[in-house]
Tab-separated table of C-alpha atoms in Angstrom:
chain	number	residue	atom	x	y	z
A	1	UNK	CA	27.905	-3.634	147.758
A	2	UNK	CA	29.750	-5.094	144.740
A	3	UNK	CA	26.698	-4.385	142.690
A	4	UNK	CA	26.930	-0.728	143.849
A	5	UNK	CA	30.749	-0.697	142.963
A	6	UNK	CA	29.995	-2.113	139.465
A	7	UNK	CA	27.453	0.681	138.961
A	8	UNK	CA	29.803	3.444	140.037
A	9	UNK	CA	32.744	2.033	137.980
A	10	UNK	CA	30.307	2.254	134.984
A	11	UNK	CA	29.543	5.773	135.563
A	12	UNK	CA	33.336	6.655	135.651
A	13	UNK	CA	33.958	5.106	132.106
A	14	UNK	CA	30.907	7.139	130.907
A	15	UNK	CA	31.480	10.554	132.827
A	16	UNK	CA	34.197	11.853	130.399
A	17	UNK	CA	31.815	11.822	127.482
A	18	UNK	CA	29.364	13.653	129.488
A	19	UNK	CA	31.461	16.755	129.464
A	20	UNK	CA	31.742	17.046	125.723
A	21	UNK	CA	29.343	17.077	122.737
A	22	UNK	CA	26.781	14.150	123.846
A	23	UNK	CA	26.011	12.001	120.892
A	24	UNK	CA	23.451	9.396	120.209
A	25	UNK	CA	25.984	6.443	120.799
A	26	UNK	CA	26.883	7.649	124.161
A	27	UNK	CA	23.345	8.184	125.194
A	28	UNK	CA	22.595	4.745	124.248
A	29	UNK	CA	25.450	3.348	126.390
A	30	UNK	CA	24.263	5.667	129.381
A	31	UNK	CA	20.770	4.132	129.273
A	32	UNK	CA	22.110	0.530	129.034
A	33	UNK	CA	24.138	1.481	132.174
A	34	UNK	CA	20.763	2.378	133.841
A	35	UNK	CA	19.324	-0.763	132.892
A	36	UNK	CA	22.130	-3.314	133.549
A	37	UNK	CA	23.961	-1.874	136.271
A	38	UNK	CA	21.792	0.937	138.151
A	39	UNK	CA	18.473	-1.177	138.281
A	40	UNK	CA	20.155	-4.144	139.968
A	41	UNK	CA	21.446	-1.865	142.707
A	42	UNK	CA	18.084	-0.693	143.377
A	43	UNK	CA	16.369	-3.894	143.231
A	44	UNK	CA	18.842	-5.055	145.992
A	45	UNK	CA	18.143	-1.882	147.984
A	46	UNK	CA	14.384	-2.496	147.786
A	47	UNK	CA	14.705	-5.641	150.073
A	48	UNK	CA	15.824	-3.225	153.024
A	49	UNK	CA	12.959	-1.698	155.230
A	50	UNK	CA	15.368	1.190	155.782
A	51	UNK	CA	15.347	1.963	152.172
A	52	UNK	CA	11.872	1.538	151.593
A	53	UNK	CA	10.876	3.868	154.488
A	54	UNK	CA	13.333	6.477	153.168
A	55	UNK	CA	11.598	6.329	149.951
A	56	UNK	CA	8.143	6.566	151.349
A	57	UNK	CA	8.816	9.111	153.959
A	58	UNK	CA	6.895	11.969	152.230
A	59	UNK	CA	4.005	9.660	151.398
A	60	UNK	CA	3.865	8.221	154.992
A	61	UNK	CA	4.380	11.444	156.815
A	62	UNK	CA	2.827	14.202	155.000
A	63	UNK	CA	-0.226	12.483	153.058
A	64	UNK	CA	-3.907	13.611	154.201
A	65	UNK	CA	-4.310	10.040	155.809
A	66	UNK	CA	-1.074	10.255	157.735
A	67	UNK	CA	-1.586	10.687	161.677
A	68	UNK	CA	2.078	12.286	162.173
A	69	UNK	CA	3.720	15.259	163.584
A	70	UNK	CA	4.718	16.242	160.190
A	71	UNK	CA	1.082	15.978	158.934
A	72	UNK	CA	-0.060	18.257	161.809
A	73	UNK	CA	2.435	20.910	160.812
A	74	UNK	CA	1.032	20.681	157.212
A	75	UNK	CA	-2.532	21.329	158.606
A	76	UNK	CA	-1.095	24.104	160.876
A	77	UNK	CA	0.501	25.851	157.934
A	78	UNK	CA	-2.676	25.317	155.872
A	79	UNK	CA	-4.848	26.879	158.551
A	80	UNK	CA	-2.458	29.778	159.037
A	81	UNK	CA	-2.527	30.621	155.330
A	82	UNK	CA	-6.266	30.800	155.485
A	83	UNK	CA	-6.320	32.823	158.533
A	84	UNK	CA	-3.999	35.382	157.255
A	85	UNK	CA	-5.805	35.762	153.885
A	86	UNK	CA	-9.198	36.160	155.778
A	87	UNK	CA	-7.495	38.843	158.081
A	88	UNK	CA	-6.468	40.741	155.177
A	89	UNK	CA	-9.994	40.535	153.444
A	90	UNK	CA	-11.416	41.764	156.871
A	91	UNK	CA	-8.971	44.594	156.896
A	92	UNK	CA	-10.077	45.738	153.338
A	93	UNK	CA	-13.663	45.794	154.609
A	94	UNK	CA	-12.885	47.622	157.689
A	95	UNK	CA	-10.878	50.258	155.729
A	96	UNK	CA	-13.756	50.877	153.318
A	97	UNK	CA	-16.318	51.210	156.056
A	98	UNK	CA	-14.259	53.591	157.954
A	99	UNK	CA	-13.069	55.973	155.194
A	100	UNK	CA	-15.093	58.277	153.146
A	101	UNK	CA	-16.407	56.786	149.860
A	102	UNK	CA	-14.093	57.595	147.112
A	103	UNK	CA	-10.589	57.316	149.258
A	104	UNK	CA	-8.335	56.383	146.305
A	105	UNK	CA	-5.670	54.732	148.738
A	106	UNK	CA	-8.195	52.225	150.074
A	107	UNK	CA	-10.020	51.761	146.657
A	108	UNK	CA	-6.857	50.967	144.894
A	109	UNK	CA	-5.609	48.690	147.637
A	110	UNK	CA	-9.018	46.797	147.668
A	111	UNK	CA	-9.013	46.796	143.859
A	112	UNK	CA	-5.599	45.063	143.650
A	113	UNK	CA	-5.722	42.521	146.689
A	114	UNK	CA	-9.401	41.854	147.711
A	115	UNK	CA	-9.600	39.069	145.159
A	116	UNK	CA	-6.352	37.217	146.033
A	117	UNK	CA	-7.053	37.686	149.770
A	118	UNK	CA	-10.631	36.405	149.451
A	119	UNK	CA	-9.584	33.519	147.025
A	120	UNK	CA	-6.816	32.037	149.648
A	121	UNK	CA	-9.217	32.640	152.521
A	122	UNK	CA	-11.595	30.240	150.741
A	123	UNK	CA	-8.879	27.503	150.693
A	124	UNK	CA	-9.033	26.583	146.932
A	125	UNK	CA	-6.826	23.769	147.036
A	126	UNK	CA	-7.824	20.162	147.832
A	127	UNK	CA	-4.703	19.714	149.954
A	128	UNK	CA	-1.189	21.204	149.976
A	129	UNK	CA	0.054	17.707	149.551
A	130	UNK	CA	-0.516	15.648	146.461
A	131	UNK	CA	0.825	11.994	146.912
A	132	UNK	CA	0.403	11.467	142.996
A	133	UNK	CA	3.469	13.777	142.633
A	134	UNK	CA	5.558	10.688	143.442
A	135	UNK	CA	5.710	9.423	140.025
A	136	UNK	CA	4.416	12.428	138.049
A	137	UNK	CA	4.912	15.778	139.464
A	138	UNK	CA	1.739	17.521	138.582
A	139	UNK	CA	3.171	21.125	138.628
A	140	UNK	CA	-0.057	22.493	139.732
A	141	UNK	CA	-1.508	23.784	142.926
A	142	UNK	CA	-3.920	20.902	143.413
A	143	UNK	CA	-6.855	23.249	143.160
A	144	UNK	CA	-10.508	22.307	143.849
A	145	UNK	CA	-11.930	21.954	140.389
A	146	UNK	CA	-14.754	24.281	141.559
A	147	UNK	CA	-12.223	26.872	142.372
A	148	UNK	CA	-9.684	26.686	139.527
A	149	UNK	CA	-7.856	29.829	138.771
A	150	UNK	CA	-5.767	29.854	135.419
A	151	UNK	CA	-3.700	32.922	136.438
A	152	UNK	CA	-2.575	31.255	139.729
A	153	UNK	CA	-1.888	27.905	137.939
A	154	UNK	CA	0.126	29.535	135.292
A	155	UNK	CA	2.304	31.482	137.806
A	156	UNK	CA	2.936	28.318	139.782
A	157	UNK	CA	4.114	26.319	136.633
A	158	UNK	CA	6.726	29.020	136.050
A	159	UNK	CA	8.488	27.415	138.909
A	160	UNK	CA	10.684	24.638	137.660
A	161	UNK	CA	10.634	21.470	139.850
A	162	UNK	CA	11.308	18.705	137.481
A	163	UNK	CA	15.236	18.416	138.005
A	164	UNK	CA	16.909	16.522	139.475
A	165	UNK	CA	14.750	13.510	139.997
A	166	UNK	CA	13.897	12.942	143.527
A	167	UNK	CA	11.277	13.610	146.370
A	168	UNK	CA	8.684	15.478	144.318
A	169	UNK	CA	6.017	15.074	147.014
A	170	UNK	CA	7.893	17.081	149.494
A	171	UNK	CA	9.217	19.431	147.063
A	172	UNK	CA	5.758	20.337	145.646
A	173	UNK	CA	4.350	20.612	149.065
A	174	UNK	CA	6.946	23.455	150.014
A	175	UNK	CA	6.875	25.037	146.690
A	176	UNK	CA	2.989	25.417	147.050
A	177	UNK	CA	3.342	26.838	150.486
A	178	UNK	CA	5.851	29.191	149.199
A	179	UNK	CA	3.747	30.263	146.384
A	180	UNK	CA	0.862	31.252	148.644
A	181	UNK	CA	2.879	33.134	151.281
A	182	UNK	CA	4.638	34.797	148.399
A	183	UNK	CA	1.110	35.817	147.231
A	184	UNK	CA	0.183	37.274	150.788
A	185	UNK	CA	3.421	38.846	152.287
A	186	UNK	CA	3.415	41.770	149.589
A	187	UNK	CA	0.098	42.627	150.472
A	188	UNK	CA	0.714	42.669	154.174
A	189	UNK	CA	3.705	44.859	153.574
A	190	UNK	CA	1.746	47.368	151.650
A	191	UNK	CA	-1.282	47.176	154.186
A	192	UNK	CA	0.049	49.950	156.389
A	193	UNK	CA	-0.908	52.335	153.600
A	194	UNK	CA	-4.508	52.050	154.357
A	195	UNK	CA	-4.012	52.593	158.088
A	196	UNK	CA	-3.720	56.055	159.456
A	197	UNK	CA	-0.651	56.848	161.588
A	198	UNK	CA	-1.030	57.984	165.037
A	199	UNK	CA	-2.828	56.389	168.237
A	200	UNK	CA	-3.837	52.849	167.519
A	201	UNK	CA	-7.492	53.178	168.729
A	202	UNK	CA	-9.126	52.737	165.189
A	203	UNK	CA	-10.468	49.415	164.019
A	204	UNK	CA	-8.336	49.448	161.202
A	205	UNK	CA	-5.145	49.642	163.430
A	206	UNK	CA	-6.472	46.732	165.593
A	207	UNK	CA	-7.379	44.601	162.478
A	208	UNK	CA	-3.800	45.316	161.070
A	209	UNK	CA	-2.438	44.309	164.358
A	210	UNK	CA	-4.135	41.009	164.027
A	211	UNK	CA	-2.981	40.587	160.497
A	212	UNK	CA	0.754	41.319	161.492
A	213	UNK	CA	0.436	38.904	164.139
A	214	UNK	CA	-1.127	36.101	161.940
A	215	UNK	CA	1.903	36.893	159.381
A	216	UNK	CA	4.335	35.971	162.183
A	217	UNK	CA	2.602	33.005	163.225
A	218	UNK	CA	2.382	31.654	159.669
A	219	UNK	CA	6.325	32.477	159.164
A	220	UNK	CA	7.083	30.426	162.266
A	221	UNK	CA	4.824	27.413	161.034
A	222	UNK	CA	6.525	27.405	157.793
A	223	UNK	CA	9.927	27.598	159.077
A	224	UNK	CA	9.243	24.507	161.428
A	225	UNK	CA	7.722	22.600	158.469
A	226	UNK	CA	10.836	23.297	156.334
A	227	UNK	CA	13.129	22.175	159.226
A	228	UNK	CA	11.272	18.917	159.655
A	229	UNK	CA	11.084	18.297	155.732
A	230	UNK	CA	14.727	19.446	154.879
A	231	UNK	CA	17.287	18.188	157.381
A	232	UNK	CA	20.423	18.017	155.377
A	233	UNK	CA	21.612	14.410	155.685
A	234	UNK	CA	17.822	12.835	155.781
A	235	UNK	CA	16.812	15.156	152.622
A	236	UNK	CA	19.819	13.988	150.682
A	237	UNK	CA	19.063	10.464	151.475
A	238	UNK	CA	15.427	10.739	150.659
A	239	UNK	CA	16.225	12.539	147.466
A	240	UNK	CA	18.754	10.039	146.389
A	241	UNK	CA	16.758	6.916	147.352
A	242	UNK	CA	13.642	8.349	145.674
A	243	UNK	CA	15.512	9.426	142.436
A	244	UNK	CA	16.940	5.755	141.902
A	245	UNK	CA	13.548	4.273	142.557
A	246	UNK	CA	12.030	6.571	139.774
A	247	UNK	CA	14.857	5.455	137.521
A	248	UNK	CA	14.357	1.687	138.393
A	249	UNK	CA	10.487	2.220	137.689
A	250	UNK	CA	11.338	3.487	134.238
A	251	UNK	CA	14.210	1.221	133.293
A	252	UNK	CA	13.815	-2.073	134.827
A	253	UNK	CA	12.151	-4.564	132.544
A	254	UNK	CA	10.066	-6.059	135.635
A	255	UNK	CA	10.305	-3.562	138.513
A	256	UNK	CA	9.529	-5.187	141.973
A	257	UNK	CA	7.901	-2.276	143.659
A	258	UNK	CA	4.936	-3.781	145.589
A	259	UNK	CA	6.278	-2.311	148.684
A	260	UNK	CA	5.312	1.007	147.316
A	261	UNK	CA	1.617	0.148	147.615
A	262	UNK	CA	0.734	1.464	144.152
A	263	UNK	CA	-1.123	-0.190	141.279
A	264	UNK	CA	1.246	-1.543	138.397
A	265	UNK	CA	-0.209	0.968	135.938
A	266	UNK	CA	1.464	3.947	137.771
A	267	UNK	CA	5.007	2.219	136.928
A	268	UNK	CA	3.791	1.856	133.379
A	269	UNK	CA	2.717	5.415	132.945
A	270	UNK	CA	5.179	6.973	134.982
A	271	UNK	CA	8.069	5.291	133.115
A	272	UNK	CA	7.400	7.034	129.940
A	273	UNK	CA	7.369	10.362	131.794
A	274	UNK	CA	10.432	9.610	133.858
A	275	UNK	CA	12.437	8.589	130.752
A	276	UNK	CA	11.336	11.946	129.042
A	277	UNK	CA	13.307	13.649	131.912
A	278	UNK	CA	16.370	11.460	131.737
A	279	UNK	CA	16.290	12.474	127.866
A	280	UNK	CA	15.878	15.807	126.570
A	281	UNK	CA	15.301	16.967	122.964
A	282	UNK	CA	18.161	19.095	121.829
A	283	UNK	CA	20.177	20.135	118.612
A	284	UNK	CA	23.194	17.704	117.895
A	285	UNK	CA	25.892	18.132	115.582
A	286	UNK	CA	28.464	15.360	114.915
A	287	UNK	CA	32.014	15.610	113.650
A	288	UNK	CA	32.787	13.503	110.384
A	289	UNK	CA	35.350	13.336	107.687
A	290	UNK	CA	34.409	14.311	104.261
A	291	UNK	CA	35.529	12.082	101.199
A	292	UNK	CA	38.695	14.282	101.135
A	293	UNK	CA	39.556	13.550	104.845
A	294	UNK	CA	38.643	16.852	106.362
A	295	UNK	CA	36.554	17.004	109.421
A	296	UNK	CA	33.290	18.897	109.196
A	297	UNK	CA	30.247	19.264	111.068
A	298	UNK	CA	27.055	17.322	110.236
A	299	UNK	CA	23.735	19.400	109.634
A	300	UNK	CA	22.123	20.478	112.932
A	301	UNK	CA	19.579	17.586	113.931
A	302	UNK	CA	17.119	17.254	116.822
A	303	UNK	CA	17.598	14.351	118.884
A	304	UNK	CA	16.347	13.097	122.282
A	305	UNK	CA	19.578	12.467	124.418
A	306	UNK	CA	20.356	11.761	127.832
A	307	UNK	CA	20.814	15.154	130.014
A	308	UNK	CA	24.195	14.865	131.429
A	309	UNK	CA	23.061	16.853	134.796
A	310	UNK	CA	20.398	14.238	135.379
A	311	UNK	CA	23.011	11.268	134.824
A	312	UNK	CA	25.473	12.921	137.212
A	313	UNK	CA	22.630	13.340	139.799
A	314	UNK	CA	21.939	9.544	139.286
A	315	UNK	CA	25.415	8.733	140.077
A	316	UNK	CA	25.549	11.130	143.182
A	317	UNK	CA	22.414	9.219	144.488
A	318	UNK	CA	24.348	5.862	143.853
A	319	UNK	CA	27.086	7.209	146.070
A	320	UNK	CA	24.483	8.278	148.934
A	321	UNK	CA	23.480	4.530	149.052
A	322	UNK	CA	26.546	3.284	150.280
A	323	UNK	CA	25.035	4.135	153.673
A	324	UNK	CA	22.216	1.722	153.109
A	325	UNK	CA	24.442	-1.500	152.403
A	326	UNK	CA	25.757	-3.746	155.012
A	327	UNK	CA	23.784	-2.125	157.794
A	328	UNK	CA	21.234	-4.111	159.533
A	329	UNK	CA	18.010	-2.422	159.651
A	330	UNK	CA	17.078	-0.909	163.007
A	331	UNK	CA	14.236	-2.879	164.564
A	332	UNK	CA	12.481	0.282	165.772
A	333	UNK	CA	12.640	1.921	162.265
A	334	UNK	CA	11.034	-1.329	160.996
A	335	UNK	CA	8.106	-1.260	163.520
A	336	UNK	CA	7.756	2.694	163.036
A	337	UNK	CA	7.285	1.798	159.393
A	338	UNK	CA	4.825	-0.788	159.716
A	339	UNK	CA	2.718	1.446	162.262
A	340	UNK	CA	2.498	4.147	159.696
A	341	UNK	CA	1.367	1.766	156.933
A	342	UNK	CA	-1.201	-0.407	158.790
A	343	UNK	CA	-3.909	-0.003	161.727
A	344	UNK	CA	-2.768	-3.096	163.347
A	345	UNK	CA	0.874	-4.396	163.918
A	346	UNK	CA	1.887	-7.308	165.781
A	347	UNK	CA	5.680	-7.647	166.567
A	348	UNK	CA	6.868	-11.192	167.709
A	349	UNK	CA	10.051	-10.747	169.343
A	350	UNK	CA	11.212	-10.079	173.061
A	351	UNK	CA	9.398	-8.062	174.121
A	352	UNK	CA	6.150	-8.696	172.041
A	353	UNK	CA	4.281	-5.578	170.972
A	354	UNK	CA	0.904	-4.940	169.697
A	355	UNK	CA	0.211	-1.495	168.035
A	356	UNK	CA	-3.336	-0.082	167.017
A	357	UNK	CA	-3.869	3.119	165.377
A	358	UNK	CA	-0.182	4.344	165.652
A	359	UNK	CA	-0.167	3.659	169.462
A	360	UNK	CA	0.849	0.717	171.656
A	361	UNK	CA	-2.546	-1.249	172.126
A	362	UNK	CA	-2.162	-1.429	176.071
A	363	UNK	CA	0.626	-1.106	178.816
A	364	UNK	CA	0.699	-4.748	179.636
A	365	UNK	CA	3.825	-7.061	178.839
A	366	UNK	CA	2.608	-9.370	176.151
A	367	UNK	CA	5.088	-11.914	177.093
A	368	UNK	CA	3.413	-12.428	180.603
A	369	UNK	CA	0.108	-13.041	178.623
A	370	UNK	CA	0.895	-15.801	176.114
A	371	UNK	CA	-2.841	-17.101	175.739
A	372	UNK	CA	-4.021	-13.504	175.102
A	373	UNK	CA	-1.189	-13.094	172.740
A	374	UNK	CA	-2.008	-16.235	170.997
A	375	UNK	CA	-5.584	-15.132	170.486
A	376	UNK	CA	-4.887	-11.599	169.494
A	377	UNK	CA	-2.485	-13.158	166.872
A	378	UNK	CA	-4.982	-15.671	165.471
A	379	UNK	CA	-7.332	-12.966	165.055
A	380	UNK	CA	-5.062	-10.803	163.133
A	381	UNK	CA	-3.998	-13.691	160.928
A	382	UNK	CA	-7.651	-14.169	159.979
A	383	UNK	CA	-8.544	-10.566	160.066
A	384	UNK	CA	-12.032	-10.187	158.545
A	385	UNK	CA	-13.062	-13.872	159.320
A	386	UNK	CA	-14.395	-15.665	162.057
A	387	UNK	CA	-12.252	-17.929	164.073
A	388	UNK	CA	-13.366	-20.741	166.400
A	389	UNK	CA	-11.669	-22.480	169.479
A	390	UNK	CA	-10.316	-25.083	167.061
A	391	UNK	CA	-7.595	-22.695	165.879
A	392	UNK	CA	-6.074	-22.370	169.416
A	393	UNK	CA	-4.416	-25.347	170.971
A	394	UNK	CA	-5.999	-27.211	173.887
A	395	UNK	CA	-8.767	-24.889	174.072
A	396	UNK	CA	-12.334	-25.891	175.284
A	397	UNK	CA	-15.526	-23.843	174.639
A	398	UNK	CA	-15.354	-22.428	178.086
A	399	UNK	CA	-11.488	-21.613	177.793
A	400	UNK	CA	-12.333	-19.931	174.623
A	401	UNK	CA	-14.666	-17.377	176.211
A	402	UNK	CA	-12.352	-16.816	179.061
A	403	UNK	CA	-9.430	-16.034	176.942
A	404	UNK	CA	-11.691	-13.490	175.175
A	405	UNK	CA	-12.408	-11.900	178.439
A	406	UNK	CA	-8.918	-12.016	179.388
A	407	UNK	CA	-7.885	-10.150	176.305
A	408	UNK	CA	-10.694	-7.542	176.825
A	409	UNK	CA	-9.324	-6.804	180.392
A	410	UNK	CA	-5.681	-6.691	179.061
A	411	UNK	CA	-6.756	-4.138	176.422
A	412	UNK	CA	-8.622	-2.152	178.915
A	413	UNK	CA	-12.207	-0.386	178.890
A	414	UNK	CA	-12.859	1.571	176.075
A	415	UNK	CA	-10.087	0.103	173.833
A	416	UNK	CA	-10.751	0.747	170.080
A	417	UNK	CA	-9.157	-2.510	169.306
A	418	UNK	CA	-11.330	-4.412	171.686
A	419	UNK	CA	-14.292	-2.644	170.021
A	420	UNK	CA	-13.571	-4.168	166.753
A	421	UNK	CA	-13.512	-7.883	167.980
A	422	UNK	CA	-16.953	-8.932	167.234
A	423	UNK	CA	-18.625	-11.978	168.994
A	424	UNK	CA	-20.421	-14.620	167.031
A	425	UNK	CA	-22.263	-17.261	168.939
A	426	UNK	CA	-21.996	-20.095	166.284
A	427	UNK	CA	-18.675	-18.933	164.751
A	428	UNK	CA	-16.677	-17.439	167.471
A	429	UNK	CA	-14.769	-14.278	167.132
A	430	UNK	CA	-13.949	-12.032	164.267
A	431	UNK	CA	-11.510	-9.046	164.055
A	432	UNK	CA	-13.396	-6.511	161.939
A	433	UNK	CA	-10.418	-5.179	160.006
A	434	UNK	CA	-9.386	-5.652	156.312
A	435	UNK	CA	-6.237	-7.574	155.996
A	436	UNK	CA	-4.533	-5.028	154.268
A	437	UNK	CA	-4.539	-3.150	157.574
A	438	UNK	CA	-2.642	-5.767	159.491
A	439	UNK	CA	1.205	-6.343	159.512
A	440	UNK	CA	2.868	-9.094	161.442
A	441	UNK	CA	6.728	-8.827	162.167
A	442	UNK	CA	8.702	-11.700	163.393
A	443	UNK	CA	12.269	-11.955	164.799
A	444	UNK	CA	14.397	-14.290	162.337
A	445	UNK	CA	16.696	-15.190	165.092
A	446	UNK	CA	19.606	-12.831	164.352
A	447	UNK	CA	18.022	-9.580	165.413
A	448	UNK	CA	16.203	-8.747	162.033
A	449	UNK	CA	12.599	-8.254	161.825
A	450	UNK	CA	10.670	-9.924	158.905
A	451	UNK	CA	7.312	-8.868	157.663
A	452	UNK	CA	5.531	-12.155	157.470
A	453	UNK	CA	2.030	-11.458	156.616
A	454	UNK	CA	0.798	-8.276	155.050
A	455	UNK	CA	-0.935	-6.954	151.883
A	456	UNK	CA	0.256	-3.778	149.960
A	457	UNK	CA	-2.053	-1.243	150.557
């Protein structure tokens, strides 16, 4: 907490200068503050699982590989976007079939909207979520290379998402959703112009009714996704924690970010980009005294100086971090974070827990089955390699087979975890799982859970 106070006090000394004409000298002091005072705070915060899971929330909950309720909402919105667009395309076809050739209203509507509806109906994007936005917001629609559309890309890039620093993954997801919804809504609103008024017996009327129903379903799905992604307090914390992590990756001489699970090259490349967001090119004029002592303005010059609005946002983010200090990480949050990052999670505390594919491996109380726990633990610690009876204490060949059978019974028939335990007559048993997909959490004796053995994915 002392480090946080030092950083906030450092900002207080810089703040007055941010309200006047910023010069190169003050800009240099600001960047020195980021390096020497802000980065140590983030490095300290990075030791907290709670902070880590806050920073990685969008990646762990929204990415295509996530098996979460939030991810299912993303998929639901995506499906409803495609369904609505397909419904509009069908309505155009039906209207053309039902009206005499040359009907100007229908022809004009089809000319204006068919291409957009068919384009969206074919789902031109790879995914609405792009985890690469974390360090470098792409500011594009994440389109399939075979379905690129310059007009849509250009229109989307007019939406400014760069400021302030923060959770770009979530922000760009919602921005992409809003873009596609905004493209379809005006079409739905004007669709009544090609449906005759009166009794609703025509195929056009029925098709329009389906389109309007799909519009309502899409609106509800989008509203639900927004509410999950943007609960006020959680959103503030995510934006602040992520913004500080980005600053740390750009301004620390040796950022310790292995918990992000990214290659070091990301930090090196991303750092240059992030610093370009902190600094902005602009016209600067200094006040100096001429030889006669009169104060004059220097000629305008283009310089890259820190953006005061970004610096204030970083200071605000520091203030938000007071909630992360002097708070013991909730063990349930640590377990939940581990379960999101690995297929197999073993928790060595009372009561012991084994999680596989996001769910408890079985309903049994592991504390009552110490020998089965010992076996699954040794298999997990040696994932990908065969173990023999020598790794278990006081275990004969017969007892070794017996323990394996008991573990199978404990996990239950049809258990996915049991299915990936391979039997080798000569070598014993092997857990067919990459070590990077295994996390072992152990109680430190003071109520905290420490991650003992894992590899960054």
